[in-house]
Amino acid sequence: MKKIHNYLMAIGLLLATACEKRELPENPTIVSPINALVLNVNGIDYTATPFLKDGALADTLKLNVQRPSATAVVKRISLTNNSKADIESGASLLFTNNVAAINITNAQGAVKKHFLKMIFTPPPIMYVPLSNESYTVRPATTQTIASGNYDTKFEGYIEFKASWAGFYLVTNATPAVRYGINAGFDSGTTHTLQVTTSAAPWGDWGTNGYWKFNYNADTRELTLLKTDWALSGSATGNEVKNMTYAPATKTWFLTATLAAGTFKFNSLNTPAIVYGDTVSGTNSGTLTSGGNPINIATAGTYTITLSLSKPPYYAYTIVKQ
């Protein structure tokens, strides 16, 4: 009897071990519920690929693009195991800080949030060191202009603390090249710069003057335009609501009573510069030249901020008081 008992115990252990191996395989394969995802960004189709974290499949997909955007159009999405997504082909996906969220519901009805991260090469920049900074380039703090189209045309907004400060344009390269000219700028002036180590432009910038730079690296032509900012549209009763510059945050702001309606940002200089939302029908918080009307859904008091300090990515916020 003892032999039979031991024999049965051995068989039981073998069966238990076999079951354990079936339940917990040594090399499990984790399958993403997103089998394929193709999106169109700025007119180009891209395929999302999975992220691996510590050798395991993460809940984030990456989308490597040439040039970033606040939106992407879904061209194709394929899911595994009868899962369902809250987006479909033809839908527009909104990215906030280059990340979009997709909710996936599995066959059992459980919902899990997955993420899509847009990855791109930062656009070319040029530094604008000022005389009160000893013309020294400090990458973390020196103001810049940038080429949002990854070409030879650069733009950006430069703050001058006081009038008559000099500046240079300096390439982001090794060795760096410094461009300038021994001449003054007024609003609307264009000068052709030259390679130099001593000829710095100047101007009557004003205290905390905010100037738009447009530079063509092919022709070396630099145009400067002094700007102050406002917002206007049906939400303001079609009145121009002037904004105030806050040097501490490098933003323009306005607290005002607005009606239900829309508005855009516009500069008070001539020719006027207008910015609207990059996305139609949605307040994405990102801006583009011209752009789409920004929506105020309900009347009330709002604080609006405008950020132009990180070219070419201009942004805004709306906070109801």
PDB file of C-alpha atoms in Angstrom, residues 105-302:
ATOM      1  CA  THR A 105     -11.826  47.811 -24.613  1.00  0.00           C
ATOM      2  CA  ASN A 106     -11.027  44.085 -24.603  1.00  0.00           C
ATOM      3  CA  ALA A 107     -13.433  41.212 -25.289  1.00  0.00           C
ATOM      4  CA  GLN A 108     -14.315  41.007 -21.579  1.00  0.00           C
ATOM      5  CA  GLY A 109     -15.320  44.686 -21.468  1.00  0.00           C
ATOM      6  CA  ALA A 110     -12.292  45.956 -19.531  1.00  0.00           C
ATOM      7  CA  VAL A 111     -11.014  49.368 -20.664  1.00  0.00           C
ATOM      8  CA  LYS A 112      -7.328  50.300 -20.656  1.00  0.00           C
ATOM      9  CA  LYS A 113      -5.720  53.541 -21.757  1.00  0.00           C
ATOM     10  CA  HIS A 114      -2.865  53.277 -24.243  1.00  0.00           C
ATOM     11  CA  PHE A 115      -0.645  56.135 -25.357  1.00  0.00           C
ATOM     12  CA  LEU A 116       0.912  57.305 -28.592  1.00  0.00           C
ATOM     13  CA  LYS A 117       4.054  59.446 -28.341  1.00  0.00           C
ATOM     14  CA  MET A 118       5.134  61.596 -31.273  1.00  0.00           C
ATOM     15  CA  ILE A 119       8.927  61.568 -31.661  1.00  0.00           C
ATOM     16  CA  PHE A 120      10.776  63.986 -33.926  1.00  0.00           C
ATOM     17  CA  THR A 121      14.074  65.739 -34.496  1.00  0.00           C
ATOM     18  CA  PRO A 122      13.933  69.255 -33.000  1.00  0.00           C
ATOM     19  CA  PRO A 123      13.866  71.993 -35.653  1.00  0.00           C
ATOM     20  CA  PRO A 124      17.032  73.956 -36.515  1.00  0.00           C
ATOM     21  CA  ILE A 125      17.649  76.971 -34.277  1.00  0.00           C
ATOM     22  CA  MET A 126      19.876  80.037 -34.098  1.00  0.00           C
ATOM     23  CA  TYR A 127      20.848  81.740 -30.851  1.00  0.00           C
ATOM     24  CA  VAL A 128      20.340  85.469 -30.242  1.00  0.00           C
ATOM     25  CA  PRO A 129      22.788  86.516 -27.480  1.00  0.00           C
ATOM     26  CA  LEU A 130      22.467  90.135 -26.312  1.00  0.00           C
ATOM     27  CA  SER A 131      25.070  92.683 -25.222  1.00  0.00           C
ATOM     28  CA  ASN A 132      23.769  92.655 -21.627  1.00  0.00           C
ATOM     29  CA  GLU A 133      24.562  88.912 -21.699  1.00  0.00           C
ATOM     30  CA  SER A 134      28.112  89.663 -22.907  1.00  0.00           C
ATOM     31  CA  TYR A 135      27.058  88.121 -26.238  1.00  0.00           C
ATOM     32  CA  THR A 136      27.616  84.718 -24.617  1.00  0.00           C
ATOM     33  CA  VAL A 137      25.577  81.745 -25.824  1.00  0.00           C
ATOM     34  CA  ARG A 138      24.173  79.701 -22.959  1.00  0.00           C
ATOM     35  CA  PRO A 139      22.044  76.981 -24.579  1.00  0.00           C
ATOM     36  CA  ALA A 140      19.716  76.627 -21.593  1.00  0.00           C
ATOM     37  CA  THR A 141      18.808  80.327 -21.355  1.00  0.00           C
ATOM     38  CA  THR A 142      19.832  82.225 -24.508  1.00  0.00           C
ATOM     39  CA  GLN A 143      16.848  83.236 -26.635  1.00  0.00           C
ATOM     40  CA  THR A 144      16.454  81.541 -30.012  1.00  0.00           C
ATOM     41  CA  ILE A 145      14.774  81.722 -33.381  1.00  0.00           C
ATOM     42  CA  ALA A 146      13.842  78.505 -35.202  1.00  0.00           C
ATOM     43  CA  SER A 147      12.959  77.014 -38.577  1.00  0.00           C
ATOM     44  CA  GLY A 148       9.581  75.342 -38.118  1.00  0.00           C
ATOM     45  CA  ASN A 149       9.688  73.994 -41.680  1.00  0.00           C
ATOM     46  CA  TYR A 150      13.235  72.636 -41.268  1.00  0.00           C
ATOM     47  CA  ASP A 151      14.538  74.913 -44.012  1.00  0.00           C
ATOM     48  CA  THR A 152      16.590  78.129 -44.152  1.00  0.00           C
ATOM     49  CA  LYS A 153      13.839  80.477 -42.937  1.00  0.00           C
ATOM     50  CA  PHE A 154      13.944  81.214 -39.203  1.00  0.00           C
ATOM     51  CA  GLU A 155      11.565  83.148 -36.980  1.00  0.00           C
ATOM     52  CA  GLY A 156      10.938  83.869 -33.329  1.00  0.00           C
ATOM     53  CA  TYR A 157      10.282  86.542 -30.729  1.00  0.00           C
ATOM     54  CA  ILE A 158      13.097  88.209 -28.801  1.00  0.00           C
ATOM     55  CA  GLU A 159      12.642  90.225 -25.615  1.00  0.00           C
ATOM     56  CA  PHE A 160      14.935  93.221 -25.063  1.00  0.00           C
ATOM     57  CA  LYS A 161      15.118  94.382 -21.451  1.00  0.00           C
ATOM     58  CA  ALA A 162      16.144  97.902 -22.493  1.00  0.00           C
ATOM     59  CA  SER A 163      16.845 100.022 -25.565  1.00  0.00           C
ATOM     60  CA  TRP A 164      20.109 100.102 -27.485  1.00  0.00           C
ATOM     61  CA  ALA A 165      21.197  96.586 -26.563  1.00  0.00           C
ATOM     62  CA  GLY A 166      23.223  94.902 -29.284  1.00  0.00           C
ATOM     63  CA  PHE A 167      22.720  91.352 -30.523  1.00  0.00           C
ATOM     64  CA  TYR A 168      24.112  88.717 -32.868  1.00  0.00           C
ATOM     65  CA  LEU A 169      22.650  85.715 -34.638  1.00  0.00           C
ATOM     66  CA  VAL A 170      24.756  82.657 -33.837  1.00  0.00           C
ATOM     67  CA  THR A 171      24.493  79.266 -35.511  1.00  0.00           C
ATOM     68  CA  ASN A 172      23.878  76.133 -33.476  1.00  0.00           C
ATOM     69  CA  ALA A 173      26.962  74.390 -34.847  1.00  0.00           C
ATOM     70  CA  THR A 174      30.590  73.651 -34.060  1.00  0.00           C
ATOM     71  CA  PRO A 175      32.350  75.917 -34.695  1.00  0.00           C
ATOM     72  CA  ALA A 176      29.582  78.498 -34.289  1.00  0.00           C
ATOM     73  CA  VAL A 177      29.293  81.327 -36.816  1.00  0.00           C
ATOM     74  CA  ARG A 178      28.279  84.821 -35.662  1.00  0.00           C
ATOM     75  CA  TYR A 179      26.251  87.150 -37.905  1.00  0.00           C
ATOM     76  CA  GLY A 180      25.692  90.882 -37.419  1.00  0.00           C
ATOM     77  CA  ILE A 181      25.944  94.328 -38.992  1.00  0.00           C
ATOM     78  CA  ASN A 182      27.025  97.766 -37.826  1.00  0.00           C
ATOM     79  CA  ALA A 183      23.566  99.304 -38.271  1.00  0.00           C
ATOM     80  CA  GLY A 184      20.391 100.133 -36.373  1.00  0.00           C
ATOM     81  CA  PHE A 185      16.944  98.573 -36.678  1.00  0.00           C
ATOM     82  CA  ASP A 186      13.510 100.180 -36.566  1.00  0.00           C
ATOM     83  CA  SER A 187      10.252  98.257 -36.679  1.00  0.00           C
ATOM     84  CA  GLY A 188       9.887  96.934 -40.218  1.00  0.00           C
ATOM     85  CA  THR A 189      13.580  97.407 -41.106  1.00  0.00           C
ATOM     86  CA  THR A 190      15.439  94.754 -43.121  1.00  0.00           C
ATOM     87  CA  HIS A 191      19.238  94.481 -43.121  1.00  0.00           C
ATOM     88  CA  THR A 192      21.578  91.965 -44.753  1.00  0.00           C
ATOM     89  CA  LEU A 193      23.872  90.481 -42.119  1.00  0.00           C
ATOM     90  CA  GLN A 194      27.493  89.430 -42.497  1.00  0.00           C
ATOM     91  CA  VAL A 195      29.867  87.111 -40.713  1.00  0.00           C
ATOM     92  CA  THR A 196      31.444  89.220 -37.982  1.00  0.00           C
ATOM     93  CA  THR A 197      33.024  89.224 -34.553  1.00  0.00           C
ATOM     94  CA  SER A 198      32.443  92.883 -33.719  1.00  0.00           C
ATOM     95  CA  ALA A 199      29.571  94.447 -35.729  1.00  0.00           C
ATOM     96  CA  ALA A 200      26.455  94.109 -33.565  1.00  0.00           C
ATOM     97  CA  PRO A 201      23.120  95.669 -34.628  1.00  0.00           C
ATOM     98  CA  TRP A 202      21.248  97.935 -32.209  1.00  0.00           C
ATOM     99  CA  GLY A 203      17.873  99.628 -31.872  1.00  0.00           C
ATOM    100  CA  ASP A 204      15.524 101.631 -29.676  1.00  0.00           C
ATOM    101  CA  TRP A 205      13.851  98.475 -28.433  1.00  0.00           C
ATOM    102  CA  GLY A 206      11.951  99.919 -25.481  1.00  0.00           C
ATOM    103  CA  THR A 207      11.780  98.443 -21.976  1.00  0.00           C
ATOM    104  CA  ASN A 208      10.844  94.767 -22.272  1.00  0.00           C
ATOM    105  CA  GLY A 209      10.346  95.370 -25.982  1.00  0.00           C
ATOM    106  CA  TYR A 210       9.059  92.280 -27.792  1.00  0.00           C
ATOM    107  CA  TRP A 211      10.356  92.014 -31.362  1.00  0.00           C
ATOM    108  CA  LYS A 212       9.634  89.459 -34.066  1.00  0.00           C
ATOM    109  CA  PHE A 213      12.695  88.221 -35.971  1.00  0.00           C
ATOM    110  CA  ASN A 214      12.442  86.814 -39.508  1.00  0.00           C
ATOM    111  CA  TYR A 215      15.753  85.609 -40.922  1.00  0.00           C
ATOM    112  CA  ASN A 216      16.531  84.070 -44.316  1.00  0.00           C
ATOM    113  CA  ALA A 217      19.775  82.107 -43.981  1.00  0.00           C
ATOM    114  CA  ASP A 218      20.160  81.933 -47.779  1.00  0.00           C
ATOM    115  CA  THR A 219      20.147  85.700 -48.316  1.00  0.00           C
ATOM    116  CA  ARG A 220      21.165  86.631 -44.731  1.00  0.00           C
ATOM    117  CA  GLU A 221      18.301  89.137 -44.678  1.00  0.00           C
ATOM    118  CA  LEU A 222      16.919  89.907 -41.222  1.00  0.00           C
ATOM    119  CA  THR A 223      13.619  91.759 -40.707  1.00  0.00           C
ATOM    120  CA  LEU A 224      12.529  92.997 -37.275  1.00  0.00           C
ATOM    121  CA  LEU A 225       9.035  94.019 -36.195  1.00  0.00           C
ATOM    122  CA  LYS A 226       8.077  95.434 -32.792  1.00  0.00           C
ATOM    123  CA  THR A 227       4.978  93.723 -31.408  1.00  0.00           C
ATOM    124  CA  ASP A 228       2.340  94.203 -28.741  1.00  0.00           C
ATOM    125  CA  TRP A 229      -0.507  91.728 -28.461  1.00  0.00           C
ATOM    126  CA  ALA A 230      -4.272  91.638 -28.135  1.00  0.00           C
ATOM    127  CA  LEU A 231      -7.204  89.355 -28.828  1.00  0.00           C
ATOM    128  CA  SER A 232     -10.373  90.099 -30.748  1.00  0.00           C
ATOM    129  CA  GLY A 233     -13.397  88.346 -32.192  1.00  0.00           C
ATOM    130  CA  SER A 234     -17.035  87.698 -31.395  1.00  0.00           C
ATOM    131  CA  ALA A 235     -16.058  86.648 -27.841  1.00  0.00           C
ATOM    132  CA  THR A 236     -14.752  90.196 -27.233  1.00  0.00           C
ATOM    133  CA  GLY A 237     -17.739  91.865 -28.896  1.00  0.00           C
ATOM    134  CA  ASN A 238     -15.366  92.445 -31.833  1.00  0.00           C
ATOM    135  CA  GLU A 239     -13.426  94.877 -29.663  1.00  0.00           C
ATOM    136  CA  VAL A 240      -9.635  94.741 -29.399  1.00  0.00           C
ATOM    137  CA  LYS A 241      -8.636  93.562 -25.906  1.00  0.00           C
ATOM    138  CA  ASN A 242      -5.024  94.526 -25.219  1.00  0.00           C
ATOM    139  CA  MET A 243      -2.770  92.058 -23.421  1.00  0.00           C
ATOM    140  CA  THR A 244       0.044  92.767 -20.933  1.00  0.00           C
ATOM    141  CA  TYR A 245       3.525  91.280 -21.073  1.00  0.00           C
ATOM    142  CA  ALA A 246       4.816  89.451 -17.973  1.00  0.00           C
ATOM    143  CA  PRO A 247       8.649  89.259 -18.094  1.00  0.00           C
ATOM    144  CA  ALA A 248       8.797  86.731 -15.235  1.00  0.00           C
ATOM    145  CA  THR A 249       6.872  84.106 -17.226  1.00  0.00           C
ATOM    146  CA  LYS A 250       7.706  85.406 -20.725  1.00  0.00           C
ATOM    147  CA  THR A 251       3.999  85.382 -21.573  1.00  0.00           C
ATOM    148  CA  TRP A 252       1.308  87.855 -22.558  1.00  0.00           C
ATOM    149  CA  PHE A 253      -1.871  87.759 -20.474  1.00  0.00           C
ATOM    150  CA  LEU A 254      -5.340  89.264 -20.159  1.00  0.00           C
ATOM    151  CA  THR A 255      -8.140  88.784 -17.635  1.00  0.00           C
ATOM    152  CA  ALA A 256     -11.449  89.934 -19.094  1.00  0.00           C
ATOM    153  CA  THR A 257     -15.155  89.207 -19.354  1.00  0.00           C
ATOM    154  CA  LEU A 258     -15.816  87.363 -22.598  1.00  0.00           C
ATOM    155  CA  ALA A 259     -19.030  86.375 -24.349  1.00  0.00           C
ATOM    156  CA  ALA A 260     -19.724  82.967 -25.825  1.00  0.00           C
ATOM    157  CA  GLY A 261     -18.020  83.103 -29.204  1.00  0.00           C
ATOM    158  CA  THR A 262     -14.550  82.960 -30.727  1.00  0.00           C
ATOM    159  CA  PHE A 263     -11.366  84.992 -30.890  1.00  0.00           C
ATOM    160  CA  LYS A 264      -7.861  85.056 -32.338  1.00  0.00           C
ATOM    161  CA  PHE A 265      -4.625  86.660 -31.190  1.00  0.00           C
ATOM    162  CA  ASN A 266      -3.410  89.634 -33.192  1.00  0.00           C
ATOM    163  CA  SER A 267      -0.463  91.995 -32.917  1.00  0.00           C
ATOM    164  CA  LEU A 268      -1.086  95.737 -32.724  1.00  0.00           C
ATOM    165  CA  ASN A 269       1.662  96.613 -35.191  1.00  0.00           C
ATOM    166  CA  THR A 270       1.424  97.071 -38.964  1.00  0.00           C
ATOM    167  CA  PRO A 271       1.390  94.702 -40.738  1.00  0.00           C
ATOM    168  CA  ALA A 272      -0.614  92.780 -38.139  1.00  0.00           C
ATOM    169  CA  ILE A 273       0.292  89.202 -37.214  1.00  0.00           C
ATOM    170  CA  VAL A 274      -2.617  86.840 -36.489  1.00  0.00           C
ATOM    171  CA  TYR A 275      -2.517  83.482 -34.705  1.00  0.00           C
ATOM    172  CA  GLY A 276      -5.330  80.955 -34.373  1.00  0.00           C
ATOM    173  CA  ASP A 277      -5.589  77.381 -33.174  1.00  0.00           C
ATOM    174  CA  THR A 278      -3.839  74.674 -35.178  1.00  0.00           C
ATOM    175  CA  VAL A 279      -6.935  72.458 -34.922  1.00  0.00           C
ATOM    176  CA  SER A 280     -10.374  73.277 -36.303  1.00  0.00           C
ATOM    177  CA  GLY A 281     -13.221  73.049 -33.789  1.00  0.00           C
ATOM    178  CA  THR A 282     -11.012  72.178 -30.806  1.00  0.00           C
ATOM    179  CA  ASN A 283      -9.050  74.325 -28.370  1.00  0.00           C
ATOM    180  CA  SER A 284      -5.765  72.421 -28.641  1.00  0.00           C
ATOM    181  CA  GLY A 285      -3.639  75.081 -26.934  1.00  0.00           C
ATOM    182  CA  THR A 286      -1.289  75.288 -29.927  1.00  0.00           C
ATOM    183  CA  LEU A 287      -1.114  78.132 -32.439  1.00  0.00           C
ATOM    184  CA  THR A 288      -0.341  78.634 -36.095  1.00  0.00           C
ATOM    185  CA  SER A 289      -0.228  81.675 -38.363  1.00  0.00           C
ATOM    186  CA  GLY A 290      -3.796  82.591 -39.333  1.00  0.00           C
ATOM    187  CA  GLY A 291      -5.194  79.449 -37.795  1.00  0.00           C
ATOM    188  CA  ASN A 292      -8.685  78.539 -36.618  1.00  0.00           C
ATOM    189  CA  PRO A 293     -10.953  80.541 -34.294  1.00  0.00           C
ATOM    190  CA  ILE A 294     -10.471  79.796 -30.582  1.00  0.00           C
ATOM    191  CA  ASN A 295     -13.736  78.951 -28.860  1.00  0.00           C
ATOM    192  CA  ILE A 296     -15.278  80.369 -25.680  1.00  0.00           C
ATOM    193  CA  ALA A 297     -18.193  78.039 -24.949  1.00  0.00           C
ATOM    194  CA  THR A 298     -19.878  80.027 -22.173  1.00  0.00           C
ATOM    195  CA  ALA A 299     -19.760  83.686 -21.167  1.00  0.00           C
ATOM    196  CA  GLY A 300     -17.677  84.547 -18.124  1.00  0.00           C
ATOM    197  CA  THR A 301     -14.429  85.986 -16.829  1.00  0.00           C
ATOM    198  CA  TYR A 302     -11.331  84.323 -18.258  1.00  0.00           C
TER     199      TYR A 302
END
